[in-house]
Coordinates of C-alpha atoms (C1' of nucleotides) in Angstrom, one line a residue:
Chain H
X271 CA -18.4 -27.5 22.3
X272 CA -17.5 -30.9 23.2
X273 CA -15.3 -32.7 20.6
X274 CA -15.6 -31.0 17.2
X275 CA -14.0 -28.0 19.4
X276 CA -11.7 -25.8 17.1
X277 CA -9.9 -28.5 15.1
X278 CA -12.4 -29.3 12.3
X279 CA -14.0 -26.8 10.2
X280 CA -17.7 -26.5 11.1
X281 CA -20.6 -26.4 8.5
X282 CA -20.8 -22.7 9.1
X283 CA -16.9 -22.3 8.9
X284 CA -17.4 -23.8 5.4
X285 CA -20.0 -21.6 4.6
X286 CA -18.5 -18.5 5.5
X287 CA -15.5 -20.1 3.6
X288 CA -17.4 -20.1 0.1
X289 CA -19.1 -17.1 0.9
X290 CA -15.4 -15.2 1.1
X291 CA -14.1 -17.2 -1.9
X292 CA -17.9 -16.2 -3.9
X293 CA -16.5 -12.6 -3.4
X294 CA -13.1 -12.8 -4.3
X295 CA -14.0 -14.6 -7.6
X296 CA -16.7 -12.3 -8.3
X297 CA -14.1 -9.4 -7.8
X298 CA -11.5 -11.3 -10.7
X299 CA -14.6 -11.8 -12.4
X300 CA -15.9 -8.0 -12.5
X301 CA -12.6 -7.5 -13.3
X302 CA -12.2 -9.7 -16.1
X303 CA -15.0 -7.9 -17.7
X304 CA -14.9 -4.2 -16.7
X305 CA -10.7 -3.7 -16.5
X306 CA -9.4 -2.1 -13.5
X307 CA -10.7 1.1 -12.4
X308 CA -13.8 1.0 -14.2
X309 CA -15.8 -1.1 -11.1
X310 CA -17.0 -0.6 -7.5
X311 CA -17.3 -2.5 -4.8
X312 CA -21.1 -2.6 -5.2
X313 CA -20.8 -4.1 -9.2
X314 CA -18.6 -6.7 -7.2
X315 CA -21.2 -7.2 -4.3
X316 CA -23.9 -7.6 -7.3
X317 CA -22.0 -10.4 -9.0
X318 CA -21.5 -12.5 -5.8
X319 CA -25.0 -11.9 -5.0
X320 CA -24.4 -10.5 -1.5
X321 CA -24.9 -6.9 -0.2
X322 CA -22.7 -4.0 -0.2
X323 CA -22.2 -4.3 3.7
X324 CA -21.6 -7.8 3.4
X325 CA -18.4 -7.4 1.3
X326 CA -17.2 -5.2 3.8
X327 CA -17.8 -8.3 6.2
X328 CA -15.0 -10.3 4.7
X329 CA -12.6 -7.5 2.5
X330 CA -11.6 -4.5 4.4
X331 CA -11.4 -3.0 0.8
X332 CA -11.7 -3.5 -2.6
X333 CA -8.1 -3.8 -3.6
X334 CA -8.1 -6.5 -0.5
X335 CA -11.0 -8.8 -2.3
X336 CA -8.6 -9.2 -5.9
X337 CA -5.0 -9.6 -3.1
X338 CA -6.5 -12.7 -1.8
X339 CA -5.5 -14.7 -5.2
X340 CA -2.1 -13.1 -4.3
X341 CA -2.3 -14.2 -0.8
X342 CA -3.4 -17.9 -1.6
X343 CA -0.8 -17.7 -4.5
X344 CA 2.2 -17.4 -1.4
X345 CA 0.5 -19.2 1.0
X346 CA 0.9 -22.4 -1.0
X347 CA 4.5 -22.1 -1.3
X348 CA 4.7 -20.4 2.6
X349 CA 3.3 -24.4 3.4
X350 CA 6.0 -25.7 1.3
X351 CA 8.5 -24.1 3.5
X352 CA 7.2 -25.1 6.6
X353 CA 7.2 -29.0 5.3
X354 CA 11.0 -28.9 4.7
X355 CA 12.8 -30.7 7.2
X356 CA 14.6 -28.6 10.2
X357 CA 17.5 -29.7 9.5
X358 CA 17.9 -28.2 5.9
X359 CA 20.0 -25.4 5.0
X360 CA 17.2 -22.5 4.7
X361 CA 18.2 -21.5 1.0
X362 CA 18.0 -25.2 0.5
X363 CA 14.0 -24.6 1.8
X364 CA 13.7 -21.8 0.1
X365 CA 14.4 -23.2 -3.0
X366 CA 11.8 -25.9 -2.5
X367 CA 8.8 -23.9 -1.9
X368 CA 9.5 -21.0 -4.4
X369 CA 8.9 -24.5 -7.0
X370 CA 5.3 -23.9 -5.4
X371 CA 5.3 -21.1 -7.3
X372 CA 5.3 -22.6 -10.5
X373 CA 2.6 -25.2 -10.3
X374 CA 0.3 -24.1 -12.8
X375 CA -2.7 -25.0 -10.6
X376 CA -1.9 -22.1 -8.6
X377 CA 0.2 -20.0 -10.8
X378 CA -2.9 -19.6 -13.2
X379 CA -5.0 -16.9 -11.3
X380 CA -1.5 -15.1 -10.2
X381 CA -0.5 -14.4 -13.8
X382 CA -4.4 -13.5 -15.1
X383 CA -4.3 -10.8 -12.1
X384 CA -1.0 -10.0 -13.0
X385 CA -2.0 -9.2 -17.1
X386 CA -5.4 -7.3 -15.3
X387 CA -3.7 -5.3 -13.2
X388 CA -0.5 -4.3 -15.4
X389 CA 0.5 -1.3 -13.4
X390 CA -2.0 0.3 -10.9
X391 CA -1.0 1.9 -8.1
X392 CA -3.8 1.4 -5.9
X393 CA -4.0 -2.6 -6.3
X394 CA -0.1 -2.6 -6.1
X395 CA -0.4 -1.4 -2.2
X396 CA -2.6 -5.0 -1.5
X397 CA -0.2 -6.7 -3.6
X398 CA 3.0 -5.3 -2.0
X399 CA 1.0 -5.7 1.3
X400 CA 0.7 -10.0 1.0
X401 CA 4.5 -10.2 -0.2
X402 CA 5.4 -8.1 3.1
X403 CA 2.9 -10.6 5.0
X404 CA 4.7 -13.5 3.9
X405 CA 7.8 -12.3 4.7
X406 CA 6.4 -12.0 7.8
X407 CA 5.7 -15.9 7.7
X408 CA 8.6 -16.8 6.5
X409 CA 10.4 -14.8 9.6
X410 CA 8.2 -16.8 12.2
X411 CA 8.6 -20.5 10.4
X412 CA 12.5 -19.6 10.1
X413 CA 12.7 -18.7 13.9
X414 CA 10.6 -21.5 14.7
X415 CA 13.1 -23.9 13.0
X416 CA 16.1 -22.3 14.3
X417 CA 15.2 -21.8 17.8
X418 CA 14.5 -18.1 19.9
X419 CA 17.7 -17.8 19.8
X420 CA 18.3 -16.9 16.4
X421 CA 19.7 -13.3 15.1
X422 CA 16.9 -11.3 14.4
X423 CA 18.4 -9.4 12.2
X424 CA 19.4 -12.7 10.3
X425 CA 15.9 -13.9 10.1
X426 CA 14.3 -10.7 8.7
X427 CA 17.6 -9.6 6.3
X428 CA 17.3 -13.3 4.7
X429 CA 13.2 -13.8 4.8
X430 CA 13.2 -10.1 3.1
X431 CA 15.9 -11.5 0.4
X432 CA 14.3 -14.7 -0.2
X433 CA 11.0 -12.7 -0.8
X434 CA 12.6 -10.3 -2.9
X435 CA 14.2 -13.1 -5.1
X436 CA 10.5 -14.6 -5.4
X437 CA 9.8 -11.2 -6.4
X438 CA 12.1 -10.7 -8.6
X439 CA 11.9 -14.4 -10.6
X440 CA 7.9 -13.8 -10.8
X441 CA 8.5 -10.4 -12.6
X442 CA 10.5 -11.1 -14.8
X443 CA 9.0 -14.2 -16.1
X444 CA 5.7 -12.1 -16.8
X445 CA 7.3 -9.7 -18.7
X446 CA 9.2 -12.2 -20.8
X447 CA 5.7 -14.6 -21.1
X448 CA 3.2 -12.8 -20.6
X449 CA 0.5 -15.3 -18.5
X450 CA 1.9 -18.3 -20.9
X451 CA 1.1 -21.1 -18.7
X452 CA 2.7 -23.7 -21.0
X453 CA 5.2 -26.5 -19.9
X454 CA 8.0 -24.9 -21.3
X455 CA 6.7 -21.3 -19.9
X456 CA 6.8 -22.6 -16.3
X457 CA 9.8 -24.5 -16.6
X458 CA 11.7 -21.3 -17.4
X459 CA 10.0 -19.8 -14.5
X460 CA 11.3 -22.8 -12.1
X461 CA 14.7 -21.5 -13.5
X462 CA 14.4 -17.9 -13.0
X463 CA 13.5 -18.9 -9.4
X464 CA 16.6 -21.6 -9.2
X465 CA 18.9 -18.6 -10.5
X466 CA 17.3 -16.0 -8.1
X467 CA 18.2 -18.6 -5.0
X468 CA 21.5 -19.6 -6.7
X469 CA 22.4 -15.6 -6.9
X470 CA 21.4 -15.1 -3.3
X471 CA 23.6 -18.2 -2.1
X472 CA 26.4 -16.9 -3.7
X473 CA 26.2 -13.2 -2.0
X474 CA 25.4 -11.3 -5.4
X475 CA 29.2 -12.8 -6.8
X476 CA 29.5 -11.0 -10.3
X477 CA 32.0 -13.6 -11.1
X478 CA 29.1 -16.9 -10.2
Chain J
X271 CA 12.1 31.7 -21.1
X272 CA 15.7 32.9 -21.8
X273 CA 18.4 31.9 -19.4
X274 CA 17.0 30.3 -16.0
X275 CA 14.9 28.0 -18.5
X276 CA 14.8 24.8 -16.8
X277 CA 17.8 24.4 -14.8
X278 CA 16.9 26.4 -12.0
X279 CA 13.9 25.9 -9.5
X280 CA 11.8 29.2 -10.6
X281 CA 9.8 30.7 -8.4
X282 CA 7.1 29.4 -8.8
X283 CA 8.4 25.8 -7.6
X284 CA 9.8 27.2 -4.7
X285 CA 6.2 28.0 -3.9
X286 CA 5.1 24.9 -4.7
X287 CA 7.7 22.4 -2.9
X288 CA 6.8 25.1 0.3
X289 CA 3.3 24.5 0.2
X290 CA 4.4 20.3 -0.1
X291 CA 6.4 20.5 2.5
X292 CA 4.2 23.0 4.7
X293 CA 1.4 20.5 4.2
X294 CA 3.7 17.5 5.0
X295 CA 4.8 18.8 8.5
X296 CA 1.2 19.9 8.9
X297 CA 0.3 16.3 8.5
X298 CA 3.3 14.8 11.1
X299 CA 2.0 17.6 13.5
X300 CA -1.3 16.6 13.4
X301 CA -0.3 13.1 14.0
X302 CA 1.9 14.2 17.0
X303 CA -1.1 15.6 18.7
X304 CA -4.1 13.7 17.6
X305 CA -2.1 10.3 17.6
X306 CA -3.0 7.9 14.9
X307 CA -6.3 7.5 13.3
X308 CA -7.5 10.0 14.9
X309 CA -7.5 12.6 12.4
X310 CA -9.0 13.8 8.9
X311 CA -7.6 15.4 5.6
X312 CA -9.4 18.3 6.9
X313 CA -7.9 18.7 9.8
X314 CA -4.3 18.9 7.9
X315 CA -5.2 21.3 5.7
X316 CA -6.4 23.4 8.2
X317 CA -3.1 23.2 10.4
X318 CA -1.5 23.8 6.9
X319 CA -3.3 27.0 6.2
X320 CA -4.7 25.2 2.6
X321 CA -7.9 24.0 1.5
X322 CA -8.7 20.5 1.8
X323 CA -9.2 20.8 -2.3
X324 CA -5.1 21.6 -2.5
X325 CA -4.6 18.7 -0.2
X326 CA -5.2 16.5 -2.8
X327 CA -3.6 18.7 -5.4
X328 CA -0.3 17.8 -3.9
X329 CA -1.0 14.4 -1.8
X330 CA -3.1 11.4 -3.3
X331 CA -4.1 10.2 0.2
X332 CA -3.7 11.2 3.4
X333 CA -1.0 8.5 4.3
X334 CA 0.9 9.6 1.5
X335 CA 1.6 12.7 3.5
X336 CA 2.9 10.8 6.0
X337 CA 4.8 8.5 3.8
X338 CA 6.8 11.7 2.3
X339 CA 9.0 11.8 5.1
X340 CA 10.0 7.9 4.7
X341 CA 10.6 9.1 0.8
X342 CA 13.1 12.0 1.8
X343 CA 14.7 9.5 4.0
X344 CA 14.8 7.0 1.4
X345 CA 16.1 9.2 -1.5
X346 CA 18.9 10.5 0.6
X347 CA 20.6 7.0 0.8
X348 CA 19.9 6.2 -2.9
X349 CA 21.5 9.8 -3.8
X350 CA 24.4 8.7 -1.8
X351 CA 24.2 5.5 -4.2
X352 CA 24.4 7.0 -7.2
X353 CA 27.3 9.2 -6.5
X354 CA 29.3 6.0 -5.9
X355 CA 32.0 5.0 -8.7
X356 CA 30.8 2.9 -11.3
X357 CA 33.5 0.6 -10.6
X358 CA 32.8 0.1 -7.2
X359 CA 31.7 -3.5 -6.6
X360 CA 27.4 -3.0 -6.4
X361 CA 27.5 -4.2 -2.4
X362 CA 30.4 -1.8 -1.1
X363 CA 28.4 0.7 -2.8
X364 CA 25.9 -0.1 -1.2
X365 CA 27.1 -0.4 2.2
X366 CA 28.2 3.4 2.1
X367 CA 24.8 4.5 0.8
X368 CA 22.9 2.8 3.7
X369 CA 25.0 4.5 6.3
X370 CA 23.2 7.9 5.0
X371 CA 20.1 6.2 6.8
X372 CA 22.2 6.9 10.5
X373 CA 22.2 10.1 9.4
X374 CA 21.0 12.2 12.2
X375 CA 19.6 14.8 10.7
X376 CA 17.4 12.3 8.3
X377 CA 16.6 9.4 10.1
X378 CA 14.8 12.0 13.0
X379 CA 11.7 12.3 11.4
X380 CA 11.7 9.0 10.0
X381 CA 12.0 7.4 13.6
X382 CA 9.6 10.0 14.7
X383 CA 7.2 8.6 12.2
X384 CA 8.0 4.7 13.4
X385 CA 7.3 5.5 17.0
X386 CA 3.9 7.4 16.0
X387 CA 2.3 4.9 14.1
X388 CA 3.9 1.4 15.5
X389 CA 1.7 -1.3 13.7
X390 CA -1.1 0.7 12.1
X391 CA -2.0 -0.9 8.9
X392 CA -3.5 1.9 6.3
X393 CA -0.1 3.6 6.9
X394 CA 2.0 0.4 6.4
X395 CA 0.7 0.3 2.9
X396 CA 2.4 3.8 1.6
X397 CA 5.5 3.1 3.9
X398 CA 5.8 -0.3 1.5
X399 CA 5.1 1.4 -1.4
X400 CA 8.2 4.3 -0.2
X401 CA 10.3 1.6 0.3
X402 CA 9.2 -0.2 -3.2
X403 CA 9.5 3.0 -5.2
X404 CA 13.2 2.9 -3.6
X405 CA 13.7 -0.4 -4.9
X406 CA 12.7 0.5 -8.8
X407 CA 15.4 3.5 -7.8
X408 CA 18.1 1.1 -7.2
X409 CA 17.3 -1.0 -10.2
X410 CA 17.4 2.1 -12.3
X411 CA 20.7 3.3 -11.1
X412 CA 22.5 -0.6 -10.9
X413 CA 21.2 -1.1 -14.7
X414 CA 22.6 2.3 -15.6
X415 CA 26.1 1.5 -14.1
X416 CA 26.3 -2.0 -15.6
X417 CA 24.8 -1.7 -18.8
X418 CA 22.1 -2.0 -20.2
X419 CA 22.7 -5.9 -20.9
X420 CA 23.2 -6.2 -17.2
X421 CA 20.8 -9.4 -16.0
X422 CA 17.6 -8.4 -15.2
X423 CA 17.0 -11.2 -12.7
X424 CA 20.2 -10.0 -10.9
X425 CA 19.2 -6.3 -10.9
X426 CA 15.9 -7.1 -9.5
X427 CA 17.0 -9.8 -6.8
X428 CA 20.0 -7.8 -5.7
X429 CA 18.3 -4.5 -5.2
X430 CA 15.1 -6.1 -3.9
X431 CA 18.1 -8.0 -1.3
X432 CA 19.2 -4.9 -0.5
X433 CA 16.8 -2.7 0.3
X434 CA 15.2 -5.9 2.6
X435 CA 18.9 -5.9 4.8
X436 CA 17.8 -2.0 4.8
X437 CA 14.7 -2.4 6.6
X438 CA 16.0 -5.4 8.1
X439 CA 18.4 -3.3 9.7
X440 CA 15.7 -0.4 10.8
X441 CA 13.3 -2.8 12.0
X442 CA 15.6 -4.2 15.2
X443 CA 17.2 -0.9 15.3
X444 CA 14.0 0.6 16.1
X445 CA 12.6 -2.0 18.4
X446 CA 16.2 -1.9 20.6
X447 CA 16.5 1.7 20.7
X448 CA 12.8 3.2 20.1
X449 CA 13.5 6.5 19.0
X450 CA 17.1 7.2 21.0
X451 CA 19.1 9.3 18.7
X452 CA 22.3 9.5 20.5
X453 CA 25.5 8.8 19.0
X454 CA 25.7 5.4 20.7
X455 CA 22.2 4.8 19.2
X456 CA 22.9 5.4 15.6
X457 CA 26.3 3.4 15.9
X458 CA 24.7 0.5 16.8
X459 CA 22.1 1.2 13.8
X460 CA 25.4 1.6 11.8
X461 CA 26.6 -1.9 12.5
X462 CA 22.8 -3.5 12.1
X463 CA 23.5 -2.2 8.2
X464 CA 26.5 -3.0 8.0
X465 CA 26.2 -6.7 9.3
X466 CA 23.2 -7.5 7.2
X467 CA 25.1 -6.1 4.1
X468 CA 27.8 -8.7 5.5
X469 CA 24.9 -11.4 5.5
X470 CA 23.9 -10.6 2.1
X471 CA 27.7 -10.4 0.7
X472 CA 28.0 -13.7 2.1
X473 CA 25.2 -15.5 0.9
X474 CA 23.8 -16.0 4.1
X475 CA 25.7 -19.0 5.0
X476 CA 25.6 -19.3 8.7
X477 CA 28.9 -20.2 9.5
X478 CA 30.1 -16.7 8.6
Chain G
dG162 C1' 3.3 50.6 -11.9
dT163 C1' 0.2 48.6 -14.9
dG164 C1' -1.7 44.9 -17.2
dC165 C1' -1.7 40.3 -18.9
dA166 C1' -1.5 35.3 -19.0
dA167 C1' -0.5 31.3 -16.8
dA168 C1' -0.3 28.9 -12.7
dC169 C1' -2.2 28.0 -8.4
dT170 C1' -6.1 27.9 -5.0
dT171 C1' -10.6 27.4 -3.6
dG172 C1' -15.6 26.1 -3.1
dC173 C1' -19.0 23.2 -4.6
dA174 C1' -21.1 19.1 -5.9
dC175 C1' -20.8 14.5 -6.5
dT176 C1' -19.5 9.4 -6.3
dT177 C1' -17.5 5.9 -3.6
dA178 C1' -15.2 3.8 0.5
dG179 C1' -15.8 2.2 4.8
dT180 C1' -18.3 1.6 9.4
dG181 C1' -21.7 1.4 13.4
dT182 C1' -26.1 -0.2 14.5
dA183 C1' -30.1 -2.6 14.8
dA184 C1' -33.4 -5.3 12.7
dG185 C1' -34.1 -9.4 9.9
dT186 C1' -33.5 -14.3 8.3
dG187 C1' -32.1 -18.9 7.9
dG188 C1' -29.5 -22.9 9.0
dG189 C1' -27.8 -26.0 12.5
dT190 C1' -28.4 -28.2 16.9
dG191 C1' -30.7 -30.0 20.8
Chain I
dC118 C1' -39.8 -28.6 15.5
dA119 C1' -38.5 -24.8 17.8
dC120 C1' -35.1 -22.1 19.4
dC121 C1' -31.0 -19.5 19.0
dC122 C1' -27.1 -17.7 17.3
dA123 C1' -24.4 -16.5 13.4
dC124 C1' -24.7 -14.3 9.5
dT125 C1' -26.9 -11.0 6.3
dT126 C1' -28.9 -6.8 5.2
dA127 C1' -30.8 -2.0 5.1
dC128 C1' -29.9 2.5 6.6
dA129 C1' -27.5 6.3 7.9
dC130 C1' -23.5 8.6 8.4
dT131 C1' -18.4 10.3 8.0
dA132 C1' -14.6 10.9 5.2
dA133 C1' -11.8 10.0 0.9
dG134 C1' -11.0 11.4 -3.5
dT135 C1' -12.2 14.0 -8.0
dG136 C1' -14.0 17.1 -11.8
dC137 C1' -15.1 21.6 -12.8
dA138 C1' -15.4 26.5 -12.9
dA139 C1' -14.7 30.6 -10.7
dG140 C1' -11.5 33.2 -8.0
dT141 C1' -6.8 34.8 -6.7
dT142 C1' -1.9 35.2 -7.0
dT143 C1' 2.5 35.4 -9.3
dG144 C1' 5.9 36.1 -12.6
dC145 C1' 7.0 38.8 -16.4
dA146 C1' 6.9 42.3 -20.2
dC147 C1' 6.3 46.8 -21.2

DNA sequence: GTGCAAACTTGCACTTAGTGTAAGTGGGTG
DNA sequence: CACCCACTTACACTAAGTGCAAGTTTGCAC
């Protein structure tokens, strides 16, 4: 209450910390080895050695415990954005976090969900759901930088597009690479997320 | 078996897409007078007149009741998008298939729906989903105009750009006008489509 | 119209998700 | 070291979602 206020994390914010990250890796761990479908939430409890009701303490759901790699996956490059200088065009910006993207650091648990998951519907809601929440981000850090003023239609047409072309980039690279995390894997993926930018700067031009 | 083979909707399916749709306005009726969260599968099969059990023959969840009438809303612009010419450039076409969302007769329901359930989360995950399916639509249809060696990167980040301006566009419609659905209204919809396909076309350089 | 086969509906039983509540338990702080 | 509060847990409950088998309707041929 008196100086360690709300600015560093106390011992019991750390725990809880581990305790929610305990869960999510158990989750891509149960994962791992039962493939998607085949687990509940109890199988994930068991493996993080917590209780049923606990789980429900820190994931609303299921799906919601195996989006958080997705979610930590954005939010790296989301602080990437809000690093750039005001002053830079916001494609410019843009540009600069999606690199984030590519780090293999942080890339790695991205593409293992992504070769887990292939093309379930149910874990494709969370997943759609942290894209739309970093959209969402990128819409508040953008109006931030450019002042209450801005056009509101601006901010959320362009955060949408920029999300889209992250989208887009990330796709396609795992369908041409599967989760190849070499040097030259990620470097193409750096240039599918150049071209995506480059594409949106240039309004969609057939002709660029 | 011998003439009305497949082309025409036998029967049968004409029972079928009326007991969809009976069970679809069941659920936004429900909604309407129970408010959000407030209600059970149950309680829309029973205003439908169906067992719970065919509930789920026709609808995976309850939300994707709801979400039905965001599809219908959607797959009326992207109808309006395929009957474009092929030679059309992608962003005019478009343009002209967004303006089927100020369509008065469509966008009713759908603005019925926004002003019904506001922020509520569960929902927001099959409305992302309508709007995602909408997406793969556009790619499908944009890969089948230009070819099948048509850039996949492009395909993806320009429909992805496109259906974002779309919701762009809906979103600060909706919070100006809530659900007003006067002519005046739906212009100025209109022009919030128009003006973020503008953005888009121009790369979002802010001079423009 | 009568009967038949396929399609559609329904009830039932079951697993799992998700939540409220109240009682434990343990770690951090004075 | 003892208290207290945050966190965990067990329990009980509602509702989602699904497989199955038995009913009921519907389109169709005769």
């Amino acid at each position: 209450m008196t100086t360690s206020e709300s600015v560093l994390p106390s011992r019991r914010e750390q725990n809880k910390l581990a305790t929610r990250r305990a869960i999510a890796d158990a989750a891509l761990s149960v994962l791992r080895s039962k493939g998607i479908g085949n687990f509940t939430v109890e199988d994930i409890s068991e493996e993080a050695g917590v209780s049923r009701r606990t789980f429900f303490n820190y994931f609303p759901s299921l799906e919601a415990s195996l989006a958080s790699v997705t979610e930590g996956f954005l939010d790296n490059a989301l602080e990437q954005f809000r690093l750039r200088p005001a002053n830079e065009p916001i494609l410019e910006s843009a540009r600069a976090a999606l690199m984030a993207l590519a780090d293999p650091m942080t890339v790695a648990p991205m593409a293992e969900l992504f070769s887990l998951t292939q093309d379930n519907r149910t874990l494709a809601r969370s997943e759609l759901e942290a894209w739309d929440h970093c959209t969402n981000q990128i819409i508040d850090a953008a109006r931030h930088r450019l002042g209450p003023d801005a056009d509101e239609l601006y901010l959320r047409a362009l955060a949408g597009s920029i999300v889209s072309c992250g989208k887009a980039a990330m796709t396609i690279w795992f369908e041409d690479r599967g989760s190849d995390l070499s040097a030259e894997s990620l470097a193409s993926l750096r240039q599918h997320l150049i071209n995506a930018i480059g594409l949106l700067g240039s309004g969609f031009n057939p002709s660029a």
